PDB file of C-alpha atoms in Angstrom:
ATOM      1  CA  MET R  20     -39.444  -6.102 -64.140  1.00 64.00           C
ATOM      2  CA  ASN R  21     -35.836  -6.331 -65.410  1.00 75.00           C
ATOM      3  CA  PRO R  22     -35.388  -9.835 -66.916  1.00 81.00           C
ATOM      4  CA  TRP R  23     -31.637  -9.463 -66.780  1.00 76.00           C
ATOM      5  CA  ASN R  24     -31.677  -8.739 -63.063  1.00 78.00           C
ATOM      6  CA  GLU R  25     -33.674 -11.940 -62.656  1.00 81.00           C
ATOM      7  CA  ARG R  26     -31.302 -13.935 -64.834  1.00 81.00           C
ATOM      8  CA  PHE R  27     -28.238 -12.666 -62.891  1.00 78.00           C
ATOM      9  CA  GLY R  28     -29.991 -13.257 -59.564  1.00 80.00           C
ATOM     10  CA  LEU R  29     -29.074 -17.003 -59.663  1.00 80.00           C
ATOM     11  CA  ASP R  30     -25.895 -18.295 -57.983  1.00 82.00           C
ATOM     12  CA  GLU R  31     -24.380 -19.651 -61.217  1.00 87.00           C
ATOM     13  CA  TYR R  32     -22.825 -17.337 -63.761  1.00 88.00           C
ATOM     14  CA  ALA R  33     -25.193 -17.375 -66.690  1.00 85.00           C
ATOM     15  CA  TYR R  34     -22.409 -16.992 -69.309  1.00 90.00           C
ATOM     16  CA  GLY R  35     -19.682 -18.591 -67.269  1.00 89.00           C
ATOM     17  CA  GLU R  36     -16.710 -16.982 -65.505  1.00 93.00           C
ATOM     18  CA  LEU R  37     -14.123 -17.118 -68.258  1.00 95.00           C
ATOM     19  CA  PRO R  38     -13.693 -14.196 -70.678  1.00 97.00           C
ATOM     20  CA  ASN R  39     -15.192 -14.160 -74.127  1.00 97.00           C
ATOM     21  CA  VAL R  40     -12.668 -15.644 -76.604  1.00 97.00           C
ATOM     22  CA  PHE R  41     -12.750 -12.588 -78.879  1.00 98.00           C
ATOM     23  CA  ILE R  42     -11.885 -10.295 -75.932  1.00 98.00           C
ATOM     24  CA  GLU R  43      -9.101 -12.706 -74.870  1.00 97.00           C
ATOM     25  CA  GLU R  44      -7.675 -12.771 -78.394  1.00 97.00           C
ATOM     26  CA  GLN R  45      -7.931  -8.996 -79.090  1.00 98.00           C
ATOM     27  CA  ALA R  46      -6.952  -7.621 -75.646  1.00 98.00           C
ATOM     28  CA  HIS R  47      -3.350  -7.109 -76.903  1.00 97.00           C
ATOM     29  CA  ARG R  48      -4.660  -4.190 -79.036  1.00 97.00           C
ATOM     30  CA  LEU R  49      -5.717  -2.163 -75.990  1.00 97.00           C
ATOM     31  CA  LYS R  50      -3.583   0.828 -75.037  1.00 92.00           C
ATOM     32  CA  GLY R  51      -3.467   3.059 -71.973  1.00 96.00           C
ATOM     33  CA  GLU R  52      -4.916   1.886 -68.647  1.00 97.00           C
ATOM     34  CA  ARG R  53      -8.583   2.862 -68.316  1.00 98.00           C
ATOM     35  CA  ILE R  54     -11.143   0.542 -69.937  1.00 98.00           C
ATOM     36  CA  VAL R  55     -14.920   0.603 -69.724  1.00 98.00           C
ATOM     37  CA  ALA R  56     -17.158  -2.427 -70.352  1.00 98.00           C
ATOM     38  CA  PHE R  57     -20.667  -1.788 -71.773  1.00 98.00           C
ATOM     39  CA  ALA R  58     -23.524  -4.082 -70.819  1.00 97.00           C
ATOM     40  CA  GLU R  59     -21.006  -6.181 -68.962  1.00 97.00           C
ATOM     41  CA  GLY R  60     -23.495  -8.492 -67.188  1.00 94.00           C
ATOM     42  CA  GLU R  61     -21.713 -10.561 -64.520  1.00 95.00           C
ATOM     43  CA  GLY R  62     -18.218  -9.257 -65.201  1.00 96.00           C
ATOM     44  CA  ARG R  63     -16.242 -12.081 -66.748  1.00 97.00           C
ATOM     45  CA  ASN R  64     -14.523  -9.796 -69.323  1.00 98.00           C
ATOM     46  CA  ALA R  65     -14.028  -6.894 -66.964  1.00 98.00           C
ATOM     47  CA  VAL R  66     -12.367  -9.154 -64.391  1.00 98.00           C
ATOM     48  CA  PHE R  67     -10.178 -10.736 -67.056  1.00 98.00           C
ATOM     49  CA  LEU R  68      -8.907  -7.297 -68.142  1.00 98.00           C
ATOM     50  CA  ALA R  69      -8.415  -6.202 -64.552  1.00 98.00           C
ATOM     51  CA  ARG R  70      -6.251  -9.276 -64.110  1.00 98.00           C
ATOM     52  CA  GLN R  71      -4.114  -8.034 -67.034  1.00 97.00           C
ATOM     53  CA  GLY R  72      -3.502  -4.816 -65.066  1.00 97.00           C
ATOM     54  CA  TYR R  73      -6.118  -2.474 -66.535  1.00 98.00           C
ATOM     55  CA  ARG R  74      -8.246  -0.140 -64.483  1.00 98.00           C
ATOM     56  CA  VAL R  75     -11.700  -1.402 -65.502  1.00 98.00           C
ATOM     57  CA  THR R  76     -15.183   0.055 -65.069  1.00 98.00           C
ATOM     58  CA  ALA R  77     -18.233  -2.156 -65.714  1.00 98.00           C
ATOM     59  CA  TRP R  78     -21.599  -0.697 -66.703  1.00 98.00           C
ATOM     60  CA  ASP R  79     -24.868  -2.629 -66.665  1.00 96.00           C
ATOM     61  CA  TYR R  80     -28.495  -1.899 -65.869  1.00 94.00           C
ATOM     62  CA  ALA R  81     -28.917  -5.085 -63.900  1.00 92.00           C
ATOM     63  CA  GLU R  82     -27.849  -4.613 -60.284  1.00 93.00           C
ATOM     64  CA  ASN R  83     -27.498  -8.372 -59.743  1.00 91.00           C
ATOM     65  CA  GLY R  84     -24.973  -8.490 -62.603  1.00 94.00           C
ATOM     66  CA  LEU R  85     -22.867  -5.811 -61.032  1.00 96.00           C
ATOM     67  CA  LYS R  86     -22.934  -7.558 -57.659  1.00 95.00           C
ATOM     68  CA  LYS R  87     -21.622 -10.705 -59.280  1.00 94.00           C
ATOM     69  CA  THR R  88     -19.002  -8.725 -61.094  1.00 97.00           C
ATOM     70  CA  GLU R  89     -17.798  -7.431 -57.670  1.00 97.00           C
ATOM     71  CA  LYS R  90     -17.893 -10.968 -56.273  1.00 96.00           C
ATOM     72  CA  LEU R  91     -15.860 -12.372 -59.185  1.00 97.00           C
ATOM     73  CA  ALA R  92     -13.295  -9.536 -58.925  1.00 98.00           C
ATOM     74  CA  LYS R  93     -12.910 -10.256 -55.191  1.00 97.00           C
ATOM     75  CA  ARG R  94     -12.310 -13.923 -55.907  1.00 96.00           C
ATOM     76  CA  PHE R  95      -9.534 -13.027 -58.353  1.00 97.00           C
ATOM     77  CA  GLN R  96      -8.221 -10.326 -55.996  1.00 98.00           C
ATOM     78  CA  VAL R  97      -8.640  -7.446 -58.456  1.00 98.00           C
ATOM     79  CA  GLN R  98     -10.597  -4.235 -58.453  1.00 98.00           C
ATOM     80  CA  VAL R  99     -13.430  -3.490 -60.922  1.00 98.00           C
ATOM     81  CA  GLU R 100     -15.438  -0.326 -60.513  1.00 98.00           C
ATOM     82  CA  THR R 101     -19.108  -0.972 -61.165  1.00 98.00           C
ATOM     83  CA  GLU R 102     -21.887   1.476 -62.088  1.00 98.00           C
ATOM     84  CA  LEU R 103     -25.577   0.977 -62.720  1.00 97.00           C
ATOM     85  CA  LYS R 104     -26.179   2.489 -66.105  1.00 97.00           C
ATOM     86  CA  ASP R 105     -28.939   2.319 -68.709  1.00 96.00           C
ATOM     87  CA  LEU R 106     -26.946   2.715 -71.915  1.00 96.00           C
ATOM     88  CA  LEU R 107     -29.948   3.989 -73.917  1.00 96.00           C
ATOM     89  CA  HIS R 108     -30.999   6.766 -71.563  1.00 96.00           C
ATOM     90  CA  ASP R 109     -28.059   7.634 -69.277  1.00 97.00           C
ATOM     91  CA  SER R 110     -25.301   9.962 -70.435  1.00 97.00           C
ATOM     92  CA  VAL R 111     -21.672   8.756 -70.668  1.00 98.00           C
ATOM     93  CA  PRO R 112     -18.507  10.787 -69.889  1.00 98.00           C
ATOM     94  CA  SER R 113     -16.786  12.209 -72.986  1.00 98.00           C
ATOM     95  CA  GLU R 114     -13.297  10.825 -73.887  1.00 98.00           C
ATOM     96  CA  ALA R 115     -12.682   9.552 -70.368  1.00 98.00           C
ATOM     97  CA  TYR R 116     -11.300   6.063 -71.256  1.00 98.00           C
ATOM     98  CA  ASP R 117      -8.459   4.558 -73.294  1.00 98.00           C
ATOM     99  CA  GLY R 118     -10.658   1.750 -74.499  1.00 98.00           C
ATOM    100  CA  ALA R 119     -14.208   0.458 -74.455  1.00 98.00           C
ATOM    101  CA  PHE R 120     -15.815  -2.807 -75.332  1.00 98.00           C
ATOM    102  CA  MET R 121     -19.177  -4.591 -75.509  1.00 98.00           C
ATOM    103  CA  VAL R 122     -19.836  -8.317 -75.795  1.00 98.00           C
ATOM    104  CA  PHE R 123     -23.319  -9.423 -76.791  1.00 96.00           C
ATOM    105  CA  GLY R 124     -25.058  -6.233 -75.866  1.00 95.00           C
ATOM    106  CA  HIS R 125     -28.628  -6.776 -77.069  1.00 94.00           C
ATOM    107  CA  PHE R 126     -30.576  -3.693 -78.166  1.00 96.00           C
ATOM    108  CA  PRO R 127     -33.396  -3.052 -80.605  1.00 97.00           C
ATOM    109  CA  LYS R 128     -32.269  -1.973 -84.085  1.00 98.00           C
ATOM    110  CA  ALA R 129     -33.532   1.563 -83.605  1.00 97.00           C
ATOM    111  CA  ASP R 130     -31.208   1.945 -80.621  1.00 98.00           C
ATOM    112  CA  GLN R 131     -28.059   0.042 -81.658  1.00 98.00           C
ATOM    113  CA  LYS R 132     -26.325   3.037 -83.241  1.00 98.00           C
ATOM    114  CA  ILE R 133     -27.021   5.108 -80.094  1.00 97.00           C
ATOM    115  CA  VAL R 134     -25.013   2.562 -78.027  1.00 98.00           C
ATOM    116  CA  PHE R 135     -22.283   2.315 -80.670  1.00 98.00           C
ATOM    117  CA  ASP R 136     -21.939   6.092 -80.723  1.00 98.00           C
ATOM    118  CA  LYS R 137     -21.597   6.075 -76.887  1.00 98.00           C
ATOM    119  CA  LEU R 138     -18.786   3.475 -77.231  1.00 98.00           C
ATOM    120  CA  LEU R 139     -17.033   6.006 -79.512  1.00 98.00           C
ATOM    121  CA  ALA R 140     -17.819   8.976 -77.336  1.00 98.00           C
ATOM    122  CA  VAL R 141     -16.264   7.569 -74.099  1.00 98.00           C
ATOM    123  CA  VAL R 142     -12.867   6.833 -75.563  1.00 98.00           C
ATOM    124  CA  LYS R 143     -10.095   9.321 -76.240  1.00 98.00           C
ATOM    125  CA  PRO R 144      -8.954   9.961 -79.843  1.00 98.00           C
ATOM    126  CA  GLY R 145      -6.782   7.017 -80.795  1.00 97.00           C
ATOM    127  CA  GLY R 146      -8.537   4.840 -78.198  1.00 98.00           C
ATOM    128  CA  ILE R 147      -9.626   1.244 -78.946  1.00 98.00           C
ATOM    129  CA  ILE R 148     -13.214  -0.039 -79.261  1.00 98.00           C
ATOM    130  CA  MET R 149     -13.930  -3.777 -79.362  1.00 98.00           C
ATOM    131  CA  LEU R 150     -17.334  -5.267 -80.113  1.00 98.00           C
ATOM    132  CA  GLU R 151     -18.700  -8.821 -80.554  1.00 98.00           C
ATOM    133  CA  VAL R 152     -22.436  -9.181 -81.175  1.00 98.00           C
ATOM    134  CA  TYR R 153     -24.727 -11.758 -82.751  1.00 97.00           C
ATOM    135  CA  SER R 154     -25.634 -11.144 -86.413  1.00 98.00           C
ATOM    136  CA  GLU R 155     -29.112 -11.520 -87.829  1.00 98.00           C
ATOM    137  CA  ASP R 156     -28.108 -14.965 -89.049  1.00 97.00           C
ATOM    138  CA  GLN R 157     -27.879 -16.163 -85.465  1.00 97.00           C
ATOM    139  CA  ILE R 158     -31.649 -16.756 -85.532  1.00 96.00           C
ATOM    140  CA  ARG R 159     -31.003 -19.975 -87.559  1.00 95.00           C
ATOM    141  CA  TYR R 160     -28.418 -21.288 -85.048  1.00 95.00           C
ATOM    142  CA  GLN R 161     -30.428 -21.374 -81.803  1.00 89.00           C
ATOM    143  CA  THR R 162     -27.190 -21.438 -79.747  1.00 93.00           C
ATOM    144  CA  GLY R 163     -27.865 -18.289 -77.720  1.00 90.00           C
ATOM    145  CA  GLY R 164     -28.858 -14.661 -78.042  1.00 91.00           C
ATOM    146  CA  PRO R 165     -32.197 -12.954 -78.738  1.00 93.00           C
ATOM    147  CA  LYS R 166     -34.988 -14.760 -80.553  1.00 93.00           C
ATOM    148  CA  SER R 167     -35.944 -11.641 -82.466  1.00 95.00           C
ATOM    149  CA  VAL R 168     -34.066 -10.304 -85.579  1.00 96.00           C
ATOM    150  CA  ASP R 169     -34.834  -6.782 -84.309  1.00 97.00           C
ATOM    151  CA  MET R 170     -32.405  -7.441 -81.440  1.00 97.00           C
ATOM    152  CA  LEU R 171     -29.592  -8.710 -83.713  1.00 98.00           C
ATOM    153  CA  TYR R 172     -27.093  -6.794 -85.796  1.00 98.00           C
ATOM    154  CA  ASN R 173     -26.631  -6.289 -89.530  1.00 98.00           C
ATOM    155  CA  PRO R 174     -22.951  -6.275 -90.723  1.00 98.00           C
ATOM    156  CA  ALA R 175     -23.587  -3.423 -93.201  1.00 98.00           C
ATOM    157  CA  ASP R 176     -24.971  -1.250 -90.425  1.00 98.00           C
ATOM    158  CA  VAL R 177     -22.034  -2.012 -88.149  1.00 98.00           C
ATOM    159  CA  LEU R 178     -19.509  -1.242 -90.923  1.00 97.00           C
ATOM    160  CA  ALA R 179     -21.280   2.007 -91.699  1.00 98.00           C
ATOM    161  CA  TRP R 180     -20.996   3.084 -87.994  1.00 98.00           C
ATOM    162  CA  THR R 181     -17.199   2.621 -88.208  1.00 98.00           C
ATOM    163  CA  SER R 182     -16.833   5.141 -91.017  1.00 97.00           C
ATOM    164  CA  GLY R 183     -13.987   7.636 -90.503  1.00 97.00           C
ATOM    165  CA  HIS R 184     -12.213   5.448 -87.928  1.00 98.00           C
ATOM    166  CA  GLU R 185      -9.356   2.997 -88.375  1.00 98.00           C
ATOM    167  CA  VAL R 186     -10.780  -0.566 -88.519  1.00 98.00           C
ATOM    168  CA  LEU R 187      -8.152  -2.937 -87.143  1.00 98.00           C
ATOM    169  CA  HIS R 188     -10.291  -6.088 -87.337  1.00 98.00           C
ATOM    170  CA  PHE R 189     -13.687  -6.904 -88.810  1.00 98.00           C
ATOM    171  CA  PHE R 190     -15.187 -10.361 -88.931  1.00 98.00           C
ATOM    172  CA  TYR R 191     -18.641 -11.668 -89.947  1.00 98.00           C
ATOM    173  CA  GLY R 192     -19.272 -15.380 -89.707  1.00 98.00           C
ATOM    174  CA  GLU R 193     -19.359 -18.448 -87.560  1.00 97.00           C
ATOM    175  CA  GLN R 194     -17.622 -18.757 -84.206  1.00 97.00           C
ATOM    176  CA  ARG R 195     -17.902 -21.393 -81.554  1.00 95.00           C
ATOM    177  CA  ARG R 196     -18.783 -20.080 -78.118  1.00 94.00           C
ATOM    178  CA  GLU R 197     -19.035 -22.141 -74.962  1.00 90.00           C
ATOM    179  CA  GLU R 198     -20.071 -19.580 -72.392  1.00 88.00           C
ATOM    180  CA  GLY R 199     -22.086 -20.938 -69.519  1.00 82.00           C
ATOM    181  CA  ARG R 200     -25.377 -22.637 -70.318  1.00 82.00           C
ATOM    182  CA  LEU R 201     -26.733 -19.857 -72.519  1.00 78.00           C
ATOM    183  CA  HIS R 202     -24.166 -19.611 -75.273  1.00 86.00           C
ATOM    184  CA  THR R 203     -23.388 -23.118 -76.364  1.00 87.00           C
ATOM    185  CA  GLY R 204     -22.033 -24.196 -79.791  1.00 93.00           C
ATOM    186  CA  VAL R 205     -21.497 -22.539 -83.126  1.00 96.00           C
ATOM    187  CA  GLY R 206     -23.091 -19.121 -83.596  1.00 96.00           C
ATOM    188  CA  HIS R 207     -22.985 -16.301 -86.114  1.00 98.00           C
ATOM    189  CA  VAL R 208     -21.281 -13.114 -84.927  1.00 98.00           C
ATOM    190  CA  ILE R 209     -19.978  -9.747 -85.998  1.00 98.00           C
ATOM    191  CA  GLN R 210     -16.676  -8.565 -84.522  1.00 98.00           C
ATOM    192  CA  VAL R 211     -15.075  -5.118 -84.708  1.00 98.00           C
ATOM    193  CA  VAL R 212     -11.905  -3.640 -83.344  1.00 98.00           C
ATOM    194  CA  LEU R 213     -11.284   0.021 -84.228  1.00 98.00           C
ATOM    195  CA  ALA R 214      -9.079   2.910 -83.256  1.00 98.00           C
ATOM    196  CA  LYS R 215     -11.045   6.109 -82.781  1.00 98.00           C
ATOM    197  CA  LYS R 216     -10.135   8.885 -85.260  1.00 96.00           C
ATOM    198  CA  GLN R 217      -7.345  11.157 -84.010  1.00 91.00           C
ATOM    199  CA  ARG R 218      -7.875  14.884 -83.960  1.00 80.00           C
ATOM    200  CA  PHE R 219      -5.351  16.842 -86.041  1.00 72.00           C
TER     201      PHE R 219
END
């Protein structure tokens, strides 16, 4: 049973219909036109970027999330391409996008770098990657996210993964998130915006 498919099977949007604040604030850094959203859930960020004129693809492994992405895109009269994808086990196209992002993609520690490396792999050299995830400190806040430290992120790990690339923004600390009924109040996050290393 896929718990996310169940969660996204309800009529309401679990995390609301508005974009994540970090994506809204950092979207100006995106270049090019093709953007891919990792673990995009019900599509709020993908639809927001499509409304800014980007060609957006949304990946998730919960079919109900993708259906709601399509529904939200239709309501805003934009196009978002959706694809059912298990980010741990499915391959991703190499250097096919100008940008990639992931907001609150929850994966076990042993698998987190696999997903981050795929974020890097899908973008062209010079392309932009944006990430906002809950830090291990989020356990103390109880305002959303996984209840296990193994599913949360360590800032030193995340910084290490960015090595060799141009870090445009890095943040580790408290942020308020009011996103549907599941992210409510002050939480503890890690944010990264980087430009993928150019080939010379």
